[in-house]
Amino acid sequence: MLAGPEEHAKLIETARGERPAELFVRGGTIANVYSGELHRGNVAVTGGRIAYVGEGERALGPDTQVVDASGLIVSPGYIEAHFHPWVLYNPVSLVEGVLPLGTTTVLADNLFFFMQMGPEGLRAMMDDLKELPLSFLWMARLVSQAKFPGEEEMFALEKVEPLLRRDDVIGTAEVTRWPALAAGDPALISGIRAAKALGKIVDGHTGGASEARLQPVAAAGVDADHEAITRNEVLNRLRLGIWTMLRNSSLRPDLPELLRAVTEDGVSTQRLIMTTDGPAPEFIAENGLVDGMLRVAVENGVPPIQALQMVTINPATLFRIDGQVGGIGIGRQADLLLLPDLTSFRPEKVITRGRTVAENSKLTASLPHLDWGRYGSRPSFDGGLELSDPSLYPLRASTVPESEVPTIHLKSAVITERRDVRVGAESGLVTLDGQSGMLHAALVDRAGGWISRALVSGFAADLEGLASTYNTTTHLLVIGRRTEAMAQSARRVRELDGGIVVVRGGVISYELALPITGMMSDLRFSEVVLQNQRLSSAIAAEGYEHHDILYTLLFLTCDFLPALRLTPLGLLDVKTSSVLVPSERLTGPPEQ
């Protein structure tokens, strides 16, 4: 990320006024996140880096491109500090949606790219994404979000550490199994120690952790966390030296409450950061990304310059990239926004690396077309896997207690509780007779090695059949009250080689292909937004009771949120780490 010797020399010459700048932003009011002030000034750029900040014009030359910033605020580009770039959109389509809104750097989770592409494919993708006009920096996972056979080998340190040695990998991504961290899990601690030895940051995920349980997590090496949902939880993290990210996502729009720690409790914003945590596409279309959080912050009483610091210099400082991005300072990457005011935070012009890439909320830069297939992928659906048999999906009566069956009940979009219910059986299969709102659920190994089964309620009472590879395992999640419709939706997802399908009355009422790892579409961002809206409408028609179907699907198969989850190991009680109904080995080949 350091400029080469020749570029460095040109930067110094331009700073002295002896070499004309390539770009000169004239007459704006600079939002100086270093000093915390607004002041008049010009910005000279050469080689994609800032060479001069001040009121002089010596860097002007006959070939210098001059941008008139009179009457505008010149702000650093926004940094999204904790992001999952696989919520139906992919990294390229994401740029189309958020770069015109002022987000110029994204700290991105590598989870599904690593799991599906492997280390070599991931490295090739990361290299190709450097051609984008938005800077992706990466966080490397140490574990998955749902244990599976072969996980330890996949995430072995000898496979993760080479990624951590890359300049564009800033640290380790959120460790969702924080109780294991608190217990000193040897594999996790080895990964953290390797990251720390390389000067990298360790991101945390401590949802539900009390102040007492945060102590050993911090001792394990966690630097930052984004799971505070109350102002007191913000204080608990800050007081332990943990950088605290205030989240405002489609799943958890908590920012107004969290900001009370600043506006009412007087907490310093020096170690506070704002993040959207990878929201649904339709949320971005409606609310923006980082720009939207800035609006919320100012509307809730945070001074504009402090709000800007929380999405520029603060995350840059945490991630030790403040010599590169995060402020309008000499030698930094020339990521500049021309804002009409400090209330809307919507830029009239976006400049990255010294080039104009968006104007008036429209992308003007071209984006590369990536051949996603060339990065490789784990085996997709096994051709011999018999998804057409409706009897594949219900629970086997022999695997559950004769009295009452533990079931997954959704209390909200992602939080579940255990409910034990009496069920009937026919031909050895659990039936839903007399169970209003109850659905069959199955998680099927794409390679045909295993299947996990459960019952789910509080989801969508009228749902006949839904199949989705969009979940934390990227295997095939199938849910419904009619097993024939479940089989039909599953077959269609296999034909799409990954995606989401809803079946009603024997007809496909919704489908979306997700050919990139089973999680991402190859459509443009605007089309992905439309698909997200159509999915929301389709699932609402089936009686879906909550507000974020994508995160319901995503987390139904995870192993870190309460209470019961459907995982590759079976029906899991997360709190006790006990498998209540084990997965069943199928006759197909073992998972690869």
Coordinates of C-alpha atoms in Angstrom, one line a residue:
M1 CA 0.0 0.0 0.0
L2 CA 3.1 2.2 0.2
A3 CA 3.8 4.4 -2.9
G4 CA 6.8 3.3 -5.0
P5 CA 10.0 5.4 -4.9
E6 CA 9.2 7.3 -8.1
E7 CA 5.6 8.1 -7.0
H8 CA 6.9 9.1 -3.6
A9 CA 9.3 11.5 -5.1
K10 CA 6.5 13.1 -7.3
L11 CA 4.4 13.4 -4.2
I12 CA 7.1 15.4 -2.4
E13 CA 7.7 17.6 -5.5
T14 CA 4.0 18.4 -5.7
A15 CA 3.9 19.2 -2.0
R16 CA 6.7 21.7 -2.6
G17 CA 4.8 23.2 -5.5
E18 CA 7.4 22.2 -8.0
R19 CA 5.4 19.7 -9.9
P20 CA 1.8 20.3 -11.1
A21 CA -0.9 18.2 -9.5
E22 CA -2.9 15.9 -11.6
L23 CA -6.1 16.9 -9.7
F24 CA -6.8 20.0 -7.8
V25 CA -10.0 20.4 -5.6
R26 CA -10.4 24.1 -5.2
G27 CA -12.2 26.3 -2.8
G28 CA -14.1 23.8 -0.6
T29 CA -14.6 23.6 3.1
I30 CA -12.5 20.7 4.4
A31 CA -14.0 18.4 7.0
N32 CA -10.8 17.8 8.9
V33 CA -11.3 14.6 10.9
Y34 CA -7.8 15.0 12.4
S35 CA -8.3 18.3 14.1
G36 CA -12.1 18.1 14.4
E37 CA -12.7 21.3 12.5
L38 CA -14.1 22.7 9.3
H39 CA -11.8 25.0 7.4
R40 CA -11.3 26.5 3.9
G41 CA -8.7 24.8 1.8
N42 CA -7.6 23.3 -1.5
V43 CA -6.5 19.7 -2.0
A44 CA -3.9 18.7 -4.6
V45 CA -3.5 15.1 -5.8
T46 CA -0.8 13.3 -7.7
G47 CA -0.5 9.6 -8.3
G48 CA -3.8 8.9 -6.6
R49 CA -2.5 10.4 -3.3
I50 CA -3.0 13.7 -1.5
A51 CA 0.1 15.9 -1.9
Y52 CA -1.1 19.2 -0.5
V53 CA -3.8 20.5 1.8
G54 CA -4.0 24.3 2.3
E55 CA -5.0 27.6 0.8
G56 CA -2.2 27.9 -1.7
E57 CA -2.4 27.1 -5.4
R58 CA 1.2 26.5 -6.4
A59 CA 0.4 22.9 -7.4
L60 CA -1.7 24.2 -10.3
G61 CA -0.4 23.5 -13.8
P62 CA -1.8 23.8 -17.4
D63 CA -2.8 20.2 -17.4
T64 CA -4.1 20.0 -13.9
Q65 CA -7.7 18.9 -13.7
V66 CA -9.5 21.4 -11.5
V67 CA -12.6 20.6 -9.5
D68 CA -14.6 23.5 -8.2
A69 CA -15.7 22.8 -4.7
S70 CA -17.0 26.2 -3.9
G71 CA -19.9 26.0 -1.5
L72 CA -19.3 22.3 -0.8
I73 CA -17.8 20.2 2.0
V74 CA -14.8 18.2 1.1
S75 CA -15.0 15.0 3.2
P76 CA -12.9 11.9 3.4
G77 CA -14.5 8.8 1.8
Y78 CA -16.6 6.8 4.2
I79 CA -15.3 3.5 5.6
E80 CA -17.7 0.6 6.3
A81 CA -15.8 -1.2 9.1
H82 CA -17.7 -4.5 9.4
F83 CA -19.3 -5.8 6.3
H84 CA -20.6 -9.1 4.8
P85 CA -20.4 -8.6 1.0
W86 CA -22.6 -11.6 0.2
V87 CA -26.2 -10.6 1.1
L88 CA -27.6 -11.6 -2.4
Y89 CA -25.3 -8.9 -3.8
N90 CA -21.7 -9.7 -4.7
P91 CA -18.6 -7.5 -4.2
V92 CA -18.9 -6.0 -7.7
S93 CA -22.6 -5.3 -7.7
L94 CA -22.2 -3.9 -4.2
V95 CA -19.9 -1.2 -5.5
E96 CA -22.5 -0.2 -8.0
G97 CA -25.0 0.3 -5.1
V98 CA -22.8 2.0 -2.4
L99 CA -19.9 3.8 -4.1
P100 CA -22.2 6.6 -5.4
L101 CA -23.3 7.1 -1.8
G102 CA -19.8 7.8 -0.6
T103 CA -18.6 4.5 0.8
T104 CA -15.1 4.2 -0.6
T105 CA -13.5 1.5 1.7
V106 CA -15.1 -1.7 2.9
L107 CA -13.7 -4.1 5.6
A108 CA -15.1 -7.3 4.2
D109 CA -15.7 -10.8 5.7
N110 CA -14.2 -13.6 3.6
L111 CA -16.3 -16.4 5.0
F112 CA -18.2 -17.9 2.0
F113 CA -15.5 -17.1 -0.5
F114 CA -13.0 -19.0 1.6
M115 CA -15.4 -21.9 2.2
Q116 CA -16.4 -22.3 -1.4
M117 CA -13.3 -21.2 -3.3
G118 CA -10.6 -22.3 -1.0
P119 CA -7.4 -20.3 -0.3
E120 CA -6.2 -20.2 -3.9
G121 CA -9.4 -19.2 -5.4
L122 CA -10.0 -16.6 -2.7
R123 CA -6.6 -15.0 -3.4
A124 CA -7.3 -14.8 -7.1
M125 CA -10.6 -13.1 -6.5
M126 CA -9.0 -10.7 -4.0
D127 CA -6.4 -9.8 -6.6
D128 CA -9.0 -9.2 -9.3
L129 CA -11.2 -7.0 -7.0
K130 CA -8.3 -4.6 -6.6
E131 CA -9.3 -3.3 -10.0
L132 CA -12.5 -1.9 -8.5
P133 CA -12.8 1.8 -7.8
L134 CA -13.8 0.9 -4.2
S135 CA -11.1 -0.5 -1.9
F136 CA -11.9 -3.9 -0.4
L137 CA -9.8 -4.8 2.6
W138 CA -10.4 -8.3 4.1
M139 CA -10.9 -10.0 7.4
A140 CA -10.1 -13.7 7.5
R141 CA -12.3 -16.2 9.3
L142 CA -10.9 -18.6 11.8
V143 CA -14.1 -20.8 12.0
S144 CA -17.4 -21.1 10.2
Q145 CA -20.8 -20.2 11.6
A146 CA -22.0 -23.8 11.9
K147 CA -19.8 -26.8 12.7
F148 CA -19.6 -29.4 10.1
P149 CA -17.5 -32.5 9.4
G150 CA -14.1 -31.4 8.1
E151 CA -14.3 -27.8 9.5
E152 CA -11.0 -28.1 11.5
E153 CA -9.1 -29.1 8.3
M154 CA -10.7 -26.4 6.2
F155 CA -9.8 -23.7 8.7
A156 CA -6.4 -25.1 9.8
L157 CA -3.9 -22.4 10.7
E158 CA -1.6 -23.4 7.9
K159 CA -4.4 -22.4 5.4
V160 CA -5.4 -19.2 7.2
E161 CA -2.0 -17.8 8.1
P162 CA -0.9 -17.2 4.5
L163 CA -3.9 -15.0 4.0
L164 CA -3.1 -13.0 7.1
R165 CA 0.3 -12.2 5.6
R166 CA -1.3 -10.3 2.8
D167 CA -1.3 -6.5 3.0
D168 CA -5.0 -6.4 2.1
V169 CA -6.0 -8.8 4.9
I170 CA -6.3 -6.5 7.9
G171 CA -7.1 -9.1 10.6
T172 CA -9.3 -12.0 11.7
A173 CA -13.1 -11.7 11.1
E174 CA -15.7 -12.0 13.9
V175 CA -15.4 -15.2 15.9
T176 CA -19.1 -16.0 16.5
R177 CA -18.3 -18.7 19.0
W178 CA -17.3 -16.3 21.7
P179 CA -17.9 -18.8 24.6
A180 CA -15.1 -20.9 23.0
L181 CA -12.8 -17.9 23.0
A182 CA -13.7 -17.2 26.7
A183 CA -12.8 -20.8 27.5
G184 CA -9.4 -20.4 25.7
D185 CA -10.1 -22.8 22.8
P186 CA -6.6 -23.8 21.6
A187 CA -7.3 -23.5 17.9
L188 CA -8.9 -20.1 18.1
I189 CA -6.2 -18.8 20.4
S190 CA -3.5 -20.1 18.0
G191 CA -5.2 -18.2 15.2
I192 CA -5.4 -15.0 17.2
R193 CA -1.8 -15.2 18.3
A194 CA -0.8 -15.7 14.7
A195 CA -2.8 -12.6 13.7
K196 CA -1.4 -10.5 16.5
A197 CA 2.2 -11.6 15.7
L198 CA 1.6 -10.1 12.2
G199 CA 0.3 -6.9 13.6
K200 CA -3.3 -7.7 12.6
I201 CA -6.6 -6.8 14.3
V202 CA -9.0 -9.4 15.9
D203 CA -12.7 -8.6 15.4
G204 CA -15.2 -10.0 17.8
H205 CA -18.8 -11.1 18.0
T206 CA -20.1 -11.2 21.6
G207 CA -23.8 -11.0 21.3
G208 CA -25.4 -11.7 24.7
A209 CA -22.1 -11.6 26.6
S210 CA -22.3 -10.1 30.1
E211 CA -19.7 -7.7 31.4
A212 CA -18.1 -10.6 33.3
R213 CA -18.0 -12.8 30.2
L214 CA -16.5 -10.0 28.2
Q215 CA -13.4 -10.0 30.4
P216 CA -11.9 -13.4 29.2
V217 CA -13.0 -12.6 25.6
A218 CA -11.0 -9.4 25.7
A219 CA -8.1 -11.3 27.4
A220 CA -8.2 -13.7 24.5
G221 CA -7.2 -10.8 22.2
V222 CA -10.5 -9.4 20.8
D223 CA -9.9 -5.7 19.7
A224 CA -13.4 -4.7 18.5
D225 CA -17.0 -5.8 18.7
H226 CA -20.3 -4.8 17.1
E227 CA -22.8 -6.7 19.2
A228 CA -23.9 -4.0 21.7
I229 CA -27.6 -3.5 21.6
T230 CA -28.0 -1.1 24.5
R231 CA -26.1 1.9 25.7
N232 CA -25.0 0.0 28.8
E233 CA -23.5 -2.7 26.6
V234 CA -21.6 0.1 24.7
L235 CA -20.1 1.2 28.0
N236 CA -19.2 -2.3 29.1
R237 CA -17.1 -2.8 25.9
L238 CA -15.5 0.6 26.0
R239 CA -14.5 0.3 29.6
L240 CA -12.6 -2.9 28.8
G241 CA -10.6 -1.3 26.0
I242 CA -12.7 -2.9 23.2
W243 CA -13.3 -0.7 20.2
T244 CA -17.1 -0.6 19.9
M245 CA -19.0 -0.5 16.7
L246 CA -22.5 0.9 16.8
R247 CA -24.7 -1.1 14.5
N248 CA -27.6 0.0 12.3
S249 CA -28.6 -2.9 10.0
S250 CA -31.7 -4.3 8.4
L251 CA -31.7 -6.9 11.2
R252 CA -30.8 -4.6 14.1
P253 CA -31.5 -0.9 13.5
D254 CA -30.2 0.0 17.0
L255 CA -28.2 3.1 16.3
P256 CA -30.6 5.7 17.9
E257 CA -30.5 3.8 21.2
L258 CA -26.7 3.2 21.1
L259 CA -26.0 6.8 20.4
R260 CA -27.6 7.8 23.8
A261 CA -24.2 6.7 25.3
V262 CA -22.8 9.7 23.5
T263 CA -25.6 12.2 23.6
E264 CA -26.8 11.5 27.2
D265 CA -24.0 9.7 28.9
G266 CA -21.2 11.9 27.4
V267 CA -19.1 9.0 26.3
S268 CA -16.1 10.0 24.1
T269 CA -16.5 9.0 20.4
Q270 CA -12.8 8.4 20.1
R271 CA -13.1 4.6 20.1
L272 CA -16.6 4.4 18.6
I273 CA -17.3 3.3 15.0
M274 CA -20.6 2.9 13.1
T275 CA -21.4 -0.1 10.9
T276 CA -24.3 -1.5 8.9
D277 CA -23.1 -5.1 9.3
G278 CA -24.1 -6.2 5.8
P279 CA -27.7 -5.2 5.5
A280 CA -30.3 -6.5 3.0
P281 CA -30.2 -4.9 -0.5
E282 CA -33.6 -3.3 0.0
F283 CA -32.5 -1.7 3.2
I284 CA -29.5 -0.1 1.4
A285 CA -31.8 1.1 -1.4
E286 CA -34.1 2.7 1.2
N287 CA -31.7 4.0 3.8
G288 CA -28.3 4.2 2.2
L289 CA -25.2 2.6 3.7
V290 CA -22.7 4.7 5.8
D291 CA -24.4 7.9 4.6
G292 CA -27.6 6.7 6.2
M293 CA -25.9 6.1 9.5
L294 CA -24.5 9.6 9.4
R295 CA -27.9 11.0 8.9
V296 CA -29.2 9.0 11.9
A297 CA -26.3 10.2 14.1
V298 CA -26.8 13.8 13.3
E299 CA -30.6 13.6 13.7
N300 CA -30.0 12.1 17.1
G301 CA -27.8 14.9 18.3
V302 CA -24.2 13.9 17.4
P303 CA -22.1 16.8 16.1
P304 CA -21.5 16.3 12.4
I305 CA -17.7 16.2 12.6
Q306 CA -17.8 13.6 15.4
A307 CA -20.2 11.5 13.3
L308 CA -17.8 11.7 10.4
Q309 CA -14.9 10.7 12.6
M310 CA -16.8 7.5 13.5
V311 CA -16.8 6.4 9.9
T312 CA -13.4 7.7 8.7
I313 CA -10.5 8.2 11.0
N314 CA -11.8 6.0 13.8
P315 CA -12.0 2.8 11.8
A316 CA -8.8 3.7 10.0
T317 CA -7.1 4.0 13.3
L318 CA -8.5 0.7 14.7
F319 CA -7.4 -1.2 11.6
R320 CA -4.0 0.5 11.4
I321 CA -4.7 1.9 7.9
D322 CA -4.9 5.6 8.9
G323 CA -1.7 6.2 7.0
Q324 CA -3.6 5.2 3.9
V325 CA -7.2 6.2 4.2
G326 CA -9.6 7.8 6.7
G327 CA -8.7 11.5 6.4
I328 CA -7.7 14.3 4.1
G329 CA -4.0 14.2 5.0
I330 CA -0.8 14.3 3.0
G331 CA 0.2 10.9 1.5
R332 CA -3.2 9.4 2.0
Q333 CA -5.2 7.8 -0.8
A334 CA -7.2 10.5 -2.5
D335 CA -10.7 9.3 -1.6
L336 CA -12.7 12.5 -1.4
L337 CA -16.4 13.3 -1.3
L338 CA -17.9 16.6 -2.3
L339 CA -21.0 17.1 0.0
P340 CA -23.6 19.8 -0.3
D341 CA -24.0 19.8 3.5
L342 CA -23.5 17.9 6.7
T343 CA -27.0 16.8 7.1
S344 CA -27.8 14.7 4.0
F345 CA -24.2 13.3 3.7
R346 CA -25.1 12.3 0.1
P347 CA -22.1 13.3 -2.1
E348 CA -22.5 15.3 -5.3
K349 CA -19.1 13.9 -6.5
V350 CA -17.1 10.8 -5.4
I351 CA -13.4 10.7 -6.0
T352 CA -11.3 7.6 -5.3
R353 CA -7.6 7.4 -5.8
G354 CA -7.7 10.7 -7.5
R355 CA -10.4 9.8 -10.1
T356 CA -14.0 10.9 -10.3
V357 CA -16.1 7.6 -10.0
A358 CA -19.6 8.9 -9.2
E359 CA -21.6 12.0 -9.6
N360 CA -25.1 12.9 -8.3
S361 CA -25.7 9.4 -6.9
K362 CA -24.8 7.8 -10.2
L363 CA -21.7 5.6 -10.8
T364 CA -19.6 7.0 -13.7
A365 CA -16.7 4.5 -13.4
S366 CA -16.7 1.3 -15.3
L367 CA -16.7 -2.0 -13.3
P368 CA -14.9 -5.1 -14.4
H369 CA -16.8 -8.3 -15.4
L370 CA -15.5 -11.1 -13.2
D371 CA -15.7 -14.8 -14.3
W372 CA -16.7 -16.1 -10.9
G373 CA -16.4 -19.7 -12.0
R374 CA -12.6 -19.4 -12.5
Y375 CA -12.0 -19.0 -8.8
G376 CA -13.1 -22.6 -8.3
S377 CA -15.8 -24.0 -5.9
R378 CA -16.4 -26.9 -3.7
P379 CA -18.6 -29.6 -5.4
S380 CA -22.1 -28.4 -6.0
F381 CA -25.1 -30.8 -5.9
D382 CA -24.4 -34.5 -6.2
G383 CA -26.2 -35.8 -9.2
G384 CA -27.3 -38.9 -7.4
L385 CA -29.0 -37.0 -4.5
E386 CA -32.7 -37.9 -4.7
L387 CA -34.4 -34.6 -3.9
S388 CA -37.7 -35.6 -5.6
D389 CA -38.8 -38.0 -2.9
P390 CA -41.2 -36.2 -0.5
S391 CA -40.4 -38.7 2.2
L392 CA -36.9 -37.4 2.4
Y393 CA -37.8 -34.3 4.4
P394 CA -40.0 -35.2 7.5
L395 CA -38.5 -36.2 10.8
R396 CA -38.2 -39.9 11.4
A397 CA -40.5 -41.0 14.3
S398 CA -37.7 -43.3 15.5
T399 CA -35.3 -40.4 16.1
V400 CA -37.6 -38.3 18.4
P401 CA -39.1 -39.0 21.8
E402 CA -42.5 -40.7 21.8
S403 CA -44.0 -38.0 24.1
E404 CA -43.0 -34.6 22.9
V405 CA -40.6 -33.4 20.1
P406 CA -38.3 -30.4 20.6
T407 CA -39.1 -27.8 17.9
I408 CA -37.6 -24.5 16.7
H409 CA -39.9 -21.6 17.3
L410 CA -39.0 -18.2 15.9
K411 CA -39.6 -15.4 18.4
S412 CA -38.2 -12.8 16.0
A413 CA -36.5 -12.8 12.6
V414 CA -33.5 -14.7 14.1
I415 CA -34.0 -15.5 17.8
T416 CA -35.6 -18.9 18.5
E417 CA -36.9 -20.7 21.5
R418 CA -37.4 -24.4 22.2
R419 CA -41.0 -25.6 22.3
D420 CA -41.8 -29.3 22.9
V421 CA -44.9 -30.5 21.1
R422 CA -46.8 -33.7 20.6
V423 CA -46.8 -35.0 17.1
G424 CA -48.3 -37.8 15.1
A425 CA -46.6 -40.3 12.9
E426 CA -47.5 -42.2 9.7
S427 CA -45.3 -44.9 8.1
G428 CA -42.5 -44.0 10.4
L429 CA -42.6 -40.2 9.5
V430 CA -43.6 -37.4 11.7
T431 CA -46.7 -35.6 10.5
L432 CA -48.1 -32.1 11.1
D433 CA -51.6 -33.2 11.8
G434 CA -53.3 -30.8 14.3
Q435 CA -50.2 -28.6 14.4
S436 CA -51.2 -25.1 13.2
G437 CA -48.3 -23.1 11.9
M438 CA -45.8 -26.0 12.2
L439 CA -43.5 -26.7 9.3
H440 CA -41.1 -29.5 8.3
A441 CA -37.5 -28.3 8.0
A442 CA -34.5 -30.2 6.5
L443 CA -30.9 -29.3 5.9
V444 CA -29.5 -31.4 3.1
D445 CA -25.8 -31.8 2.3
R446 CA -25.2 -30.7 -1.3
A447 CA -22.8 -33.7 -1.8
G448 CA -25.4 -36.1 -0.5
G449 CA -23.6 -37.2 2.6
W450 CA -26.2 -36.3 5.3
I451 CA -29.5 -34.7 6.2
S452 CA -30.6 -32.9 9.4
R453 CA -34.3 -32.6 10.2
A454 CA -36.5 -30.6 12.5
L455 CA -39.9 -28.9 13.0
V456 CA -40.2 -25.1 12.8
S457 CA -43.0 -22.8 13.9
G458 CA -43.3 -19.0 14.0
F459 CA -41.9 -18.8 10.5
A460 CA -44.6 -18.7 7.8
A461 CA -47.7 -20.7 8.7
D462 CA -49.0 -21.0 5.1
L463 CA -45.6 -21.9 3.5
E464 CA -46.0 -25.0 1.3
G465 CA -42.4 -25.3 0.2
L466 CA -39.2 -23.2 0.2
A467 CA -35.7 -24.3 -0.6
S468 CA -32.6 -22.1 -0.2
T469 CA -28.8 -22.4 -0.3
Y470 CA -28.7 -18.9 1.2
N471 CA -27.9 -19.9 4.8
T472 CA -24.7 -20.1 7.0
T473 CA -23.8 -23.6 5.7
T474 CA -24.6 -23.0 1.9
H475 CA -26.1 -26.4 1.9
L476 CA -29.8 -26.9 0.9
L477 CA -32.3 -25.7 3.5
V478 CA -35.8 -26.9 2.7
I479 CA -38.9 -25.8 4.7
G480 CA -42.6 -26.3 4.3
R481 CA -45.9 -27.9 5.3
R482 CA -46.3 -29.9 2.1
T483 CA -43.5 -32.4 1.4
E484 CA -44.4 -32.5 -2.3
A485 CA -43.8 -28.7 -2.5
M486 CA -40.6 -29.0 -0.5
A487 CA -39.3 -31.6 -3.0
Q488 CA -40.3 -29.4 -5.9
S489 CA -38.5 -26.3 -4.5
A490 CA -35.4 -28.4 -3.7
R491 CA -35.3 -29.8 -7.3
R492 CA -35.5 -26.3 -8.7
V493 CA -32.7 -25.0 -6.5
R494 CA -30.5 -27.8 -7.7
E495 CA -31.3 -26.9 -11.3
L496 CA -30.3 -23.3 -10.6
D497 CA -27.1 -24.6 -8.9
G498 CA -28.0 -22.6 -5.8
G499 CA -30.6 -20.1 -5.0
I500 CA -34.0 -19.4 -3.3
V501 CA -37.3 -20.9 -4.5
V502 CA -40.8 -20.7 -3.1
V503 CA -43.6 -23.1 -4.3
R504 CA -47.3 -22.5 -3.8
G505 CA -50.1 -24.7 -5.3
G506 CA -47.6 -26.7 -7.4
V507 CA -46.3 -23.5 -9.0
I508 CA -43.1 -21.7 -8.4
S509 CA -44.2 -18.3 -7.0
Y510 CA -40.6 -17.0 -6.6
E511 CA -37.1 -18.0 -7.6
L512 CA -33.7 -16.4 -7.6
A513 CA -30.6 -18.0 -8.8
L514 CA -27.5 -17.6 -6.6
P515 CA -24.7 -19.0 -8.7
I516 CA -21.9 -17.4 -6.7
T517 CA -21.2 -19.8 -3.7
G518 CA -25.0 -20.3 -3.3
M519 CA -25.2 -17.0 -1.5
M520 CA -24.8 -14.3 -4.2
S521 CA -26.5 -13.3 -7.4
D522 CA -24.7 -12.2 -10.5
L523 CA -27.3 -9.5 -11.2
R524 CA -26.7 -5.8 -11.0
F525 CA -27.4 -4.1 -7.7
S526 CA -30.7 -2.5 -8.8
E527 CA -31.9 -5.9 -9.9
V528 CA -30.9 -7.5 -6.7
V529 CA -32.9 -4.9 -4.8
L530 CA -35.9 -5.7 -6.9
Q531 CA -35.4 -9.4 -6.2
N532 CA -35.1 -8.8 -2.5
Q533 CA -38.4 -6.9 -2.6
R534 CA -40.1 -9.6 -4.5
L535 CA -38.9 -12.3 -2.1
S536 CA -40.2 -10.2 0.8
S537 CA -43.6 -10.0 -0.8
A538 CA -43.7 -13.6 -1.8
I539 CA -42.8 -14.8 1.7
A540 CA -45.2 -12.3 3.4
A541 CA -48.0 -13.9 1.3
E542 CA -47.1 -17.2 3.0
G543 CA -47.6 -15.7 6.5
Y544 CA -44.0 -14.8 7.3
E545 CA -44.2 -13.0 10.6
H546 CA -41.0 -11.0 10.8
H547 CA -39.1 -8.2 9.1
D548 CA -36.0 -9.7 7.5
I549 CA -36.4 -13.0 5.6
L550 CA -32.7 -13.0 4.5
Y551 CA -31.4 -13.1 8.0
T552 CA -34.0 -15.6 9.1
L553 CA -32.8 -18.0 6.4
L554 CA -29.1 -17.1 7.1
F555 CA -29.2 -17.8 10.8
L556 CA -31.6 -20.7 11.0
T557 CA -28.6 -23.0 10.4
C558 CA -26.0 -21.2 12.6
D559 CA -24.5 -22.4 15.8
F560 CA -24.1 -19.2 17.9
L561 CA -27.6 -17.7 18.4
P562 CA -30.2 -19.0 20.9
A563 CA -31.8 -21.4 21.2
L564 CA -32.3 -24.3 18.8
R565 CA -30.7 -24.4 15.3
L566 CA -30.7 -26.8 12.4
T567 CA -27.1 -27.5 11.6
P568 CA -25.0 -30.1 9.7
L569 CA -24.6 -32.0 13.0
G570 CA -28.4 -32.1 13.6
L571 CA -30.9 -30.2 15.7
L572 CA -28.6 -28.2 18.0
D573 CA -29.3 -26.7 21.4
V574 CA -26.9 -23.8 21.2
K575 CA -26.7 -23.1 24.9
T576 CA -25.8 -26.6 26.0
S577 CA -24.0 -27.5 22.7
S578 CA -26.0 -30.7 22.7
V579 CA -27.4 -32.3 19.5
L580 CA -31.1 -33.2 20.2
V581 CA -31.7 -35.0 17.0
P582 CA -28.6 -36.1 15.1
S583 CA -28.2 -35.7 11.4
E584 CA -28.7 -38.9 9.4
R585 CA -26.1 -40.4 7.0
L586 CA -27.5 -40.7 3.5
T587 CA -26.5 -43.3 1.0
G588 CA -24.7 -40.8 -1.2
P589 CA -20.9 -40.0 -1.0
P590 CA -19.5 -38.3 2.1
E591 CA -19.2 -34.5 2.1
Q592 CA -16.1 -33.1 0.5

